[in-house]
Short mmCIF file of N, CA and C in Angstrom, two decimals:
data_model
loop_
_atom_site.label_atom_id
_atom_site.label_comp_id
_atom_site.label_asym_id
_atom_site.label_seq_id
_atom_site.Cartn_x
_atom_site.Cartn_y
_atom_site.Cartn_z
N MET A 1 -22.45 15.71 12.23
CA MET A 1 -21.23 15.00 12.58
C MET A 1 -20.11 15.53 11.69
N ASP A 2 -19.00 15.92 12.29
CA ASP A 2 -17.89 16.43 11.50
C ASP A 2 -17.10 15.29 10.88
N ARG A 3 -16.18 15.65 9.99
CA ARG A 3 -15.45 14.66 9.21
C ARG A 3 -14.53 13.81 10.09
N LEU A 4 -14.36 12.58 9.68
CA LEU A 4 -13.44 11.67 10.38
C LEU A 4 -12.02 11.94 9.92
N ARG A 5 -11.11 11.97 10.85
CA ARG A 5 -9.69 12.18 10.56
C ARG A 5 -8.91 10.98 11.07
N GLU A 6 -7.91 10.57 10.29
CA GLU A 6 -7.07 9.45 10.72
C GLU A 6 -6.06 9.94 11.75
N ILE A 7 -5.91 9.17 12.81
CA ILE A 7 -4.91 9.44 13.83
C ILE A 7 -3.67 8.64 13.44
N ALA A 8 -2.57 9.33 13.27
CA ALA A 8 -1.33 8.68 12.83
C ALA A 8 -0.86 7.67 13.87
N GLY A 9 -0.12 6.69 13.40
CA GLY A 9 0.48 5.72 14.31
C GLY A 9 -0.23 4.40 14.36
N GLY A 10 -0.89 4.02 13.26
CA GLY A 10 -1.51 2.70 13.22
C GLY A 10 -0.47 1.63 13.50
N ARG A 11 -0.93 0.51 13.96
CA ARG A 11 0.04 -0.54 14.30
C ARG A 11 -0.43 -1.89 13.78
N ARG A 12 0.49 -2.79 13.72
CA ARG A 12 0.21 -4.15 13.23
C ARG A 12 -0.18 -5.02 14.41
N ASP A 13 -1.29 -5.71 14.26
CA ASP A 13 -1.77 -6.66 15.26
C ASP A 13 -1.77 -8.01 14.55
N GLU A 14 -0.89 -8.90 14.95
CA GLU A 14 -0.73 -10.18 14.24
C GLU A 14 -2.03 -10.96 14.12
N ALA A 15 -2.88 -10.88 15.12
CA ALA A 15 -4.13 -11.64 15.09
C ALA A 15 -5.17 -11.01 14.17
N ASN A 16 -5.13 -9.68 14.02
CA ASN A 16 -6.19 -8.99 13.29
C ASN A 16 -5.73 -8.15 12.11
N GLY A 17 -4.45 -8.00 11.88
CA GLY A 17 -3.97 -7.20 10.76
C GLY A 17 -3.59 -5.79 11.15
N GLN A 18 -3.46 -4.93 10.14
CA GLN A 18 -3.07 -3.54 10.35
C GLN A 18 -4.23 -2.74 10.94
N ARG A 19 -3.99 -2.04 12.04
CA ARG A 19 -5.04 -1.26 12.69
C ARG A 19 -4.89 0.21 12.35
N GLN A 20 -6.01 0.84 12.05
CA GLN A 20 -6.06 2.29 11.85
C GLN A 20 -7.08 2.87 12.82
N TRP A 21 -6.84 4.12 13.23
CA TRP A 21 -7.75 4.80 14.14
C TRP A 21 -8.22 6.08 13.47
N TRP A 22 -9.53 6.24 13.40
CA TRP A 22 -10.16 7.44 12.84
C TRP A 22 -11.07 8.02 13.91
N ARG A 23 -11.19 9.36 13.95
CA ARG A 23 -12.07 9.94 14.96
C ARG A 23 -12.55 11.33 14.55
N ASN A 24 -13.62 11.73 15.21
CA ASN A 24 -14.07 13.11 15.20
C ASN A 24 -14.62 13.39 16.60
N ARG A 25 -15.35 14.48 16.76
CA ARG A 25 -15.85 14.81 18.11
C ARG A 25 -16.89 13.82 18.61
N SER A 26 -17.52 13.08 17.70
CA SER A 26 -18.63 12.21 18.07
C SER A 26 -18.29 10.73 18.16
N VAL A 27 -17.35 10.28 17.36
CA VAL A 27 -17.07 8.84 17.28
C VAL A 27 -15.58 8.55 17.27
N ASP A 28 -15.25 7.34 17.70
CA ASP A 28 -13.92 6.75 17.51
C ASP A 28 -14.13 5.52 16.66
N LEU A 29 -13.36 5.40 15.60
CA LEU A 29 -13.47 4.27 14.69
C LEU A 29 -12.12 3.58 14.59
N PHE A 30 -12.09 2.30 14.93
CA PHE A 30 -10.89 1.48 14.76
C PHE A 30 -11.19 0.47 13.67
N VAL A 31 -10.31 0.37 12.68
CA VAL A 31 -10.47 -0.60 11.61
C VAL A 31 -9.22 -1.45 11.54
N TRP A 32 -9.41 -2.71 11.17
CA TRP A 32 -8.31 -3.62 10.94
C TRP A 32 -8.38 -4.09 9.50
N LEU A 33 -7.23 -4.04 8.82
CA LEU A 33 -7.15 -4.40 7.41
C LEU A 33 -6.17 -5.55 7.23
N ASP A 34 -6.46 -6.42 6.25
CA ASP A 34 -5.51 -7.49 5.97
C ASP A 34 -4.38 -6.95 5.10
N ASP A 35 -3.45 -7.81 4.70
CA ASP A 35 -2.29 -7.38 3.93
C ASP A 35 -2.66 -6.78 2.58
N ALA A 36 -3.81 -7.16 2.05
CA ALA A 36 -4.28 -6.61 0.76
C ALA A 36 -5.06 -5.31 0.95
N GLY A 37 -5.26 -4.88 2.19
CA GLY A 37 -6.00 -3.65 2.45
C GLY A 37 -7.49 -3.83 2.58
N ALA A 38 -7.95 -5.08 2.67
CA ALA A 38 -9.39 -5.35 2.81
C ALA A 38 -9.79 -5.27 4.28
N LEU A 39 -11.00 -4.81 4.51
CA LEU A 39 -11.54 -4.67 5.85
C LEU A 39 -11.79 -6.05 6.46
N VAL A 40 -11.23 -6.30 7.66
CA VAL A 40 -11.46 -7.58 8.33
C VAL A 40 -12.16 -7.41 9.68
N ARG A 41 -12.17 -6.16 10.20
CA ARG A 41 -12.80 -5.93 11.50
C ARG A 41 -12.95 -4.43 11.71
N PHE A 42 -13.99 -4.02 12.43
CA PHE A 42 -14.06 -2.63 12.87
C PHE A 42 -14.81 -2.52 14.19
N HIS A 43 -14.54 -1.42 14.88
CA HIS A 43 -15.19 -1.08 16.15
C HIS A 43 -15.44 0.43 16.11
N LEU A 44 -16.70 0.82 16.06
CA LEU A 44 -17.07 2.23 16.04
C LEU A 44 -17.80 2.54 17.33
N SER A 45 -17.23 3.42 18.15
CA SER A 45 -17.88 3.75 19.42
C SER A 45 -18.37 5.19 19.39
N TYR A 46 -19.49 5.42 20.09
CA TYR A 46 -20.09 6.74 20.16
C TYR A 46 -20.89 6.84 21.45
N GLU A 47 -21.32 8.04 21.78
CA GLU A 47 -22.14 8.24 22.98
C GLU A 47 -23.53 8.69 22.56
N ALA A 48 -24.55 8.09 23.17
CA ALA A 48 -25.94 8.47 22.90
C ALA A 48 -26.71 8.45 24.21
N LEU A 49 -27.42 9.52 24.47
CA LEU A 49 -28.24 9.62 25.68
C LEU A 49 -27.43 9.31 26.94
N GLY A 50 -26.19 9.77 26.96
CA GLY A 50 -25.34 9.59 28.13
C GLY A 50 -24.75 8.20 28.29
N LYS A 51 -24.93 7.34 27.28
CA LYS A 51 -24.37 5.99 27.34
C LYS A 51 -23.40 5.77 26.19
N GLN A 52 -22.32 5.07 26.50
CA GLN A 52 -21.35 4.71 25.48
C GLN A 52 -21.88 3.49 24.73
N ARG A 53 -21.86 3.54 23.41
CA ARG A 53 -22.35 2.46 22.55
C ARG A 53 -21.29 2.13 21.52
N ALA A 54 -21.44 0.98 20.86
CA ALA A 54 -20.48 0.59 19.83
C ALA A 54 -21.15 -0.28 18.78
N PHE A 55 -20.68 -0.13 17.56
CA PHE A 55 -20.97 -1.07 16.49
C PHE A 55 -19.69 -1.86 16.28
N VAL A 56 -19.80 -3.18 16.29
CA VAL A 56 -18.64 -4.06 16.16
C VAL A 56 -18.91 -5.05 15.04
N TRP A 57 -17.93 -5.26 14.17
CA TRP A 57 -18.07 -6.20 13.06
C TRP A 57 -16.75 -6.93 12.84
N ARG A 58 -16.85 -8.21 12.47
CA ARG A 58 -15.69 -9.03 12.07
C ARG A 58 -16.03 -9.72 10.77
N ALA A 59 -15.01 -10.02 9.99
CA ALA A 59 -15.21 -10.71 8.72
C ALA A 59 -16.06 -11.96 8.94
N GLY A 60 -17.02 -12.17 8.07
CA GLY A 60 -17.90 -13.32 8.17
C GLY A 60 -19.27 -12.98 8.74
N GLN A 61 -19.38 -11.84 9.42
CA GLN A 61 -20.68 -11.41 9.94
C GLN A 61 -21.44 -10.67 8.84
N ARG A 62 -22.77 -10.85 8.81
CA ARG A 62 -23.60 -10.18 7.79
C ARG A 62 -23.80 -8.69 8.08
N SER A 63 -23.84 -8.33 9.35
CA SER A 63 -23.96 -6.92 9.70
C SER A 63 -23.23 -6.68 11.01
N ALA A 64 -23.08 -5.41 11.35
CA ALA A 64 -22.43 -5.06 12.60
C ALA A 64 -23.38 -5.34 13.76
N GLU A 65 -22.81 -5.61 14.93
CA GLU A 65 -23.60 -5.74 16.16
C GLU A 65 -23.62 -4.39 16.85
N HIS A 66 -24.75 -4.05 17.47
CA HIS A 66 -24.86 -2.81 18.23
C HIS A 66 -24.81 -3.17 19.71
N LEU A 67 -23.84 -2.62 20.44
CA LEU A 67 -23.59 -3.04 21.81
C LEU A 67 -23.48 -1.85 22.76
N ASP A 68 -23.85 -2.07 24.01
CA ASP A 68 -23.56 -1.11 25.08
C ASP A 68 -22.12 -1.32 25.51
N VAL A 69 -21.45 -0.24 25.90
CA VAL A 69 -20.12 -0.35 26.49
C VAL A 69 -20.30 -0.08 27.97
N ARG A 70 -20.15 -1.12 28.75
CA ARG A 70 -20.27 -0.98 30.21
C ARG A 70 -18.91 -0.60 30.76
N GLY A 71 -18.89 0.43 31.59
CA GLY A 71 -17.64 0.90 32.16
C GLY A 71 -16.94 -0.16 32.98
N GLY A 72 -15.64 -0.04 33.04
CA GLY A 72 -14.87 -0.97 33.87
C GLY A 72 -15.08 -0.66 35.34
N GLU A 73 -14.37 -1.33 36.17
CA GLU A 73 -14.48 -1.16 37.62
C GLU A 73 -14.09 0.27 38.00
N SER A 74 -14.88 0.90 38.84
CA SER A 74 -14.58 2.27 39.27
C SER A 74 -13.63 2.31 40.47
N ASP A 75 -13.40 1.18 41.09
CA ASP A 75 -12.49 1.09 42.23
C ASP A 75 -11.05 1.12 41.72
N PRO A 76 -10.22 2.08 42.17
CA PRO A 76 -8.84 2.15 41.68
C PRO A 76 -7.99 0.93 42.04
N GLN A 77 -8.47 0.09 42.96
CA GLN A 77 -7.73 -1.11 43.33
C GLN A 77 -7.91 -2.23 42.30
N HIS A 78 -8.87 -2.07 41.39
CA HIS A 78 -9.14 -3.10 40.39
C HIS A 78 -8.95 -2.52 38.99
N ASN A 79 -8.24 -3.23 38.16
CA ASN A 79 -8.06 -2.81 36.77
C ASN A 79 -8.93 -3.66 35.88
N ARG A 80 -10.16 -3.26 35.71
CA ARG A 80 -11.08 -4.01 34.87
C ARG A 80 -11.42 -3.16 33.65
N ALA A 81 -11.28 -3.76 32.51
CA ALA A 81 -11.56 -3.05 31.26
C ALA A 81 -13.06 -2.96 31.01
N PRO A 82 -13.48 -1.97 30.22
CA PRO A 82 -14.89 -1.91 29.84
C PRO A 82 -15.32 -3.16 29.09
N LEU A 83 -16.59 -3.52 29.22
CA LEU A 83 -17.14 -4.70 28.57
C LEU A 83 -18.17 -4.29 27.53
N LEU A 84 -18.29 -5.09 26.47
CA LEU A 84 -19.34 -4.89 25.48
C LEU A 84 -20.52 -5.76 25.85
N ASP A 85 -21.71 -5.17 25.87
CA ASP A 85 -22.93 -5.84 26.29
C ASP A 85 -23.93 -5.82 25.15
N ALA A 86 -24.45 -6.98 24.78
CA ALA A 86 -25.33 -7.11 23.62
C ALA A 86 -26.74 -6.59 23.86
N ARG A 87 -27.03 -6.04 25.01
CA ARG A 87 -28.40 -5.59 25.30
C ARG A 87 -28.68 -4.16 24.85
N ALA A 88 -27.91 -3.61 23.97
CA ALA A 88 -28.10 -2.22 23.55
C ALA A 88 -29.31 -2.09 22.64
N ALA A 89 -30.24 -1.26 23.04
CA ALA A 89 -31.39 -0.96 22.19
C ALA A 89 -31.04 0.24 21.33
N LEU A 90 -31.42 0.19 20.09
CA LEU A 90 -31.16 1.30 19.18
C LEU A 90 -32.50 1.81 18.68
N ARG A 91 -32.86 3.00 19.11
CA ARG A 91 -34.12 3.57 18.66
C ARG A 91 -33.99 3.95 17.19
N VAL A 92 -35.07 3.80 16.46
CA VAL A 92 -35.06 4.02 15.01
C VAL A 92 -34.54 5.41 14.66
N GLU A 93 -35.06 6.44 15.31
CA GLU A 93 -34.65 7.80 14.97
C GLU A 93 -33.19 8.05 15.35
N GLN A 94 -32.75 7.44 16.44
CA GLN A 94 -31.37 7.58 16.87
C GLN A 94 -30.44 6.90 15.86
N GLY A 95 -30.81 5.71 15.43
CA GLY A 95 -30.00 4.98 14.45
C GLY A 95 -29.95 5.70 13.12
N ALA A 96 -31.08 6.24 12.67
CA ALA A 96 -31.13 6.95 11.40
C ALA A 96 -30.26 8.20 11.45
N ALA A 97 -30.32 8.95 12.55
CA ALA A 97 -29.50 10.15 12.69
C ALA A 97 -28.02 9.80 12.71
N LEU A 98 -27.66 8.75 13.44
CA LEU A 98 -26.26 8.33 13.49
C LEU A 98 -25.79 7.91 12.10
N LEU A 99 -26.60 7.14 11.39
CA LEU A 99 -26.22 6.67 10.06
C LEU A 99 -26.08 7.83 9.09
N ASP A 100 -27.00 8.79 9.11
CA ASP A 100 -26.89 9.96 8.23
C ASP A 100 -25.61 10.73 8.51
N GLY A 101 -25.30 10.94 9.78
CA GLY A 101 -24.08 11.63 10.14
C GLY A 101 -22.84 10.86 9.73
N LEU A 102 -22.88 9.55 9.90
CA LEU A 102 -21.74 8.72 9.53
C LEU A 102 -21.50 8.75 8.03
N LYS A 103 -22.56 8.74 7.24
CA LYS A 103 -22.40 8.81 5.78
C LYS A 103 -21.68 10.08 5.37
N LEU A 104 -22.01 11.19 6.01
CA LEU A 104 -21.33 12.45 5.71
C LEU A 104 -19.89 12.44 6.21
N ALA A 105 -19.69 11.97 7.43
CA ALA A 105 -18.36 11.95 8.03
C ALA A 105 -17.43 10.98 7.33
N ALA A 106 -17.98 9.93 6.73
CA ALA A 106 -17.17 8.87 6.14
C ALA A 106 -16.64 9.21 4.76
N THR A 107 -16.93 10.39 4.25
CA THR A 107 -16.46 10.74 2.91
C THR A 107 -14.94 10.75 2.82
N ASP A 108 -14.25 10.90 3.93
CA ASP A 108 -12.79 10.89 3.93
C ASP A 108 -12.19 9.51 4.14
N LEU A 109 -13.02 8.51 4.38
CA LEU A 109 -12.51 7.15 4.55
C LEU A 109 -12.10 6.60 3.18
N PRO A 110 -11.12 5.70 3.14
CA PRO A 110 -10.70 5.13 1.87
C PRO A 110 -11.84 4.43 1.13
N ALA A 111 -11.89 4.63 -0.17
CA ALA A 111 -12.95 4.03 -1.00
C ALA A 111 -12.88 2.50 -0.98
N ALA A 112 -11.72 1.94 -0.66
CA ALA A 112 -11.56 0.48 -0.65
C ALA A 112 -12.41 -0.19 0.42
N TRP A 113 -12.71 0.52 1.52
CA TRP A 113 -13.49 -0.11 2.59
C TRP A 113 -14.50 0.82 3.26
N GLY A 114 -14.44 2.11 3.06
CA GLY A 114 -15.37 3.03 3.70
C GLY A 114 -16.84 2.74 3.41
N PRO A 115 -17.23 2.61 2.12
CA PRO A 115 -18.64 2.31 1.81
C PRO A 115 -19.10 0.97 2.39
N GLN A 116 -18.21 0.00 2.43
CA GLN A 116 -18.53 -1.32 2.99
C GLN A 116 -18.84 -1.19 4.48
N LEU A 117 -18.03 -0.44 5.20
CA LEU A 117 -18.24 -0.23 6.63
C LEU A 117 -19.60 0.44 6.88
N VAL A 118 -19.91 1.48 6.11
CA VAL A 118 -21.19 2.17 6.26
C VAL A 118 -22.34 1.21 5.97
N ALA A 119 -22.18 0.33 4.97
CA ALA A 119 -23.24 -0.63 4.62
C ALA A 119 -23.48 -1.63 5.76
N TYR A 120 -22.43 -2.10 6.42
CA TYR A 120 -22.61 -3.01 7.55
C TYR A 120 -23.38 -2.33 8.69
N ILE A 121 -23.05 -1.07 8.96
CA ILE A 121 -23.76 -0.35 10.02
C ILE A 121 -25.20 -0.08 9.60
N ALA A 122 -25.42 0.25 8.33
CA ALA A 122 -26.78 0.48 7.82
C ALA A 122 -27.64 -0.77 8.00
N GLN A 123 -27.07 -1.93 7.75
CA GLN A 123 -27.81 -3.18 7.94
C GLN A 123 -28.19 -3.37 9.40
N ALA A 124 -27.26 -3.05 10.31
CA ALA A 124 -27.54 -3.19 11.74
C ALA A 124 -28.62 -2.20 12.17
N VAL A 125 -28.55 -0.97 11.67
CA VAL A 125 -29.53 0.06 12.03
C VAL A 125 -30.92 -0.31 11.53
N SER A 126 -30.98 -0.86 10.31
CA SER A 126 -32.28 -1.20 9.73
C SER A 126 -32.83 -2.51 10.28
N GLY A 127 -31.99 -3.27 10.98
CA GLY A 127 -32.42 -4.58 11.48
C GLY A 127 -32.47 -5.61 10.38
N ASN A 128 -31.81 -5.34 9.27
CA ASN A 128 -31.85 -6.20 8.09
C ASN A 128 -30.61 -7.09 8.07
N GLU A 129 -30.42 -7.85 9.13
CA GLU A 129 -29.22 -8.67 9.25
C GLU A 129 -29.20 -9.85 8.31
N GLY A 130 -30.32 -10.21 7.72
CA GLY A 130 -30.35 -11.32 6.79
C GLY A 130 -30.10 -10.90 5.36
N ALA A 131 -29.81 -9.62 5.14
CA ALA A 131 -29.60 -9.12 3.79
C ALA A 131 -28.28 -9.62 3.22
N GLU A 132 -28.14 -9.45 1.94
CA GLU A 132 -26.89 -9.83 1.29
C GLU A 132 -25.73 -9.07 1.92
N GLN A 133 -24.59 -9.73 1.99
CA GLN A 133 -23.41 -9.12 2.54
C GLN A 133 -22.91 -8.06 1.57
N PRO A 134 -22.49 -6.87 2.05
CA PRO A 134 -21.98 -5.83 1.16
C PRO A 134 -20.79 -6.34 0.36
N GLN A 135 -20.66 -5.81 -0.85
CA GLN A 135 -19.57 -6.21 -1.73
C GLN A 135 -18.25 -5.72 -1.18
N GLN A 136 -17.23 -6.57 -1.32
CA GLN A 136 -15.90 -6.19 -0.85
C GLN A 136 -15.06 -5.72 -2.00
#
């Protein structure tokens, strides 16, 4: 997995804070930060085995959720957005490979929240959702 690069033009979302967009050829990462720069939400999407998947986390959750991204309506007469579906299975080897790649790609993420984000995804990959919450 190549390094994540920030896409300029983050914007303020009153409900969720400052949004930043990071991406590489494999993933799109959206993060929301509060006024102090702390991580309050993230959405990391990627494709595996021909299916779009996502890890989603909000403040207060112990680990990220792993979800399928179901495509929106294919009929041009309907404007339906893609939906997140909780039925996503994550195979152990697939999760480990994604996590290893993310650890390498995340070296350019800010130290204030990058390691925390990787820890939330690691908990989801390991199935260790009852573990201690990563330090903020």
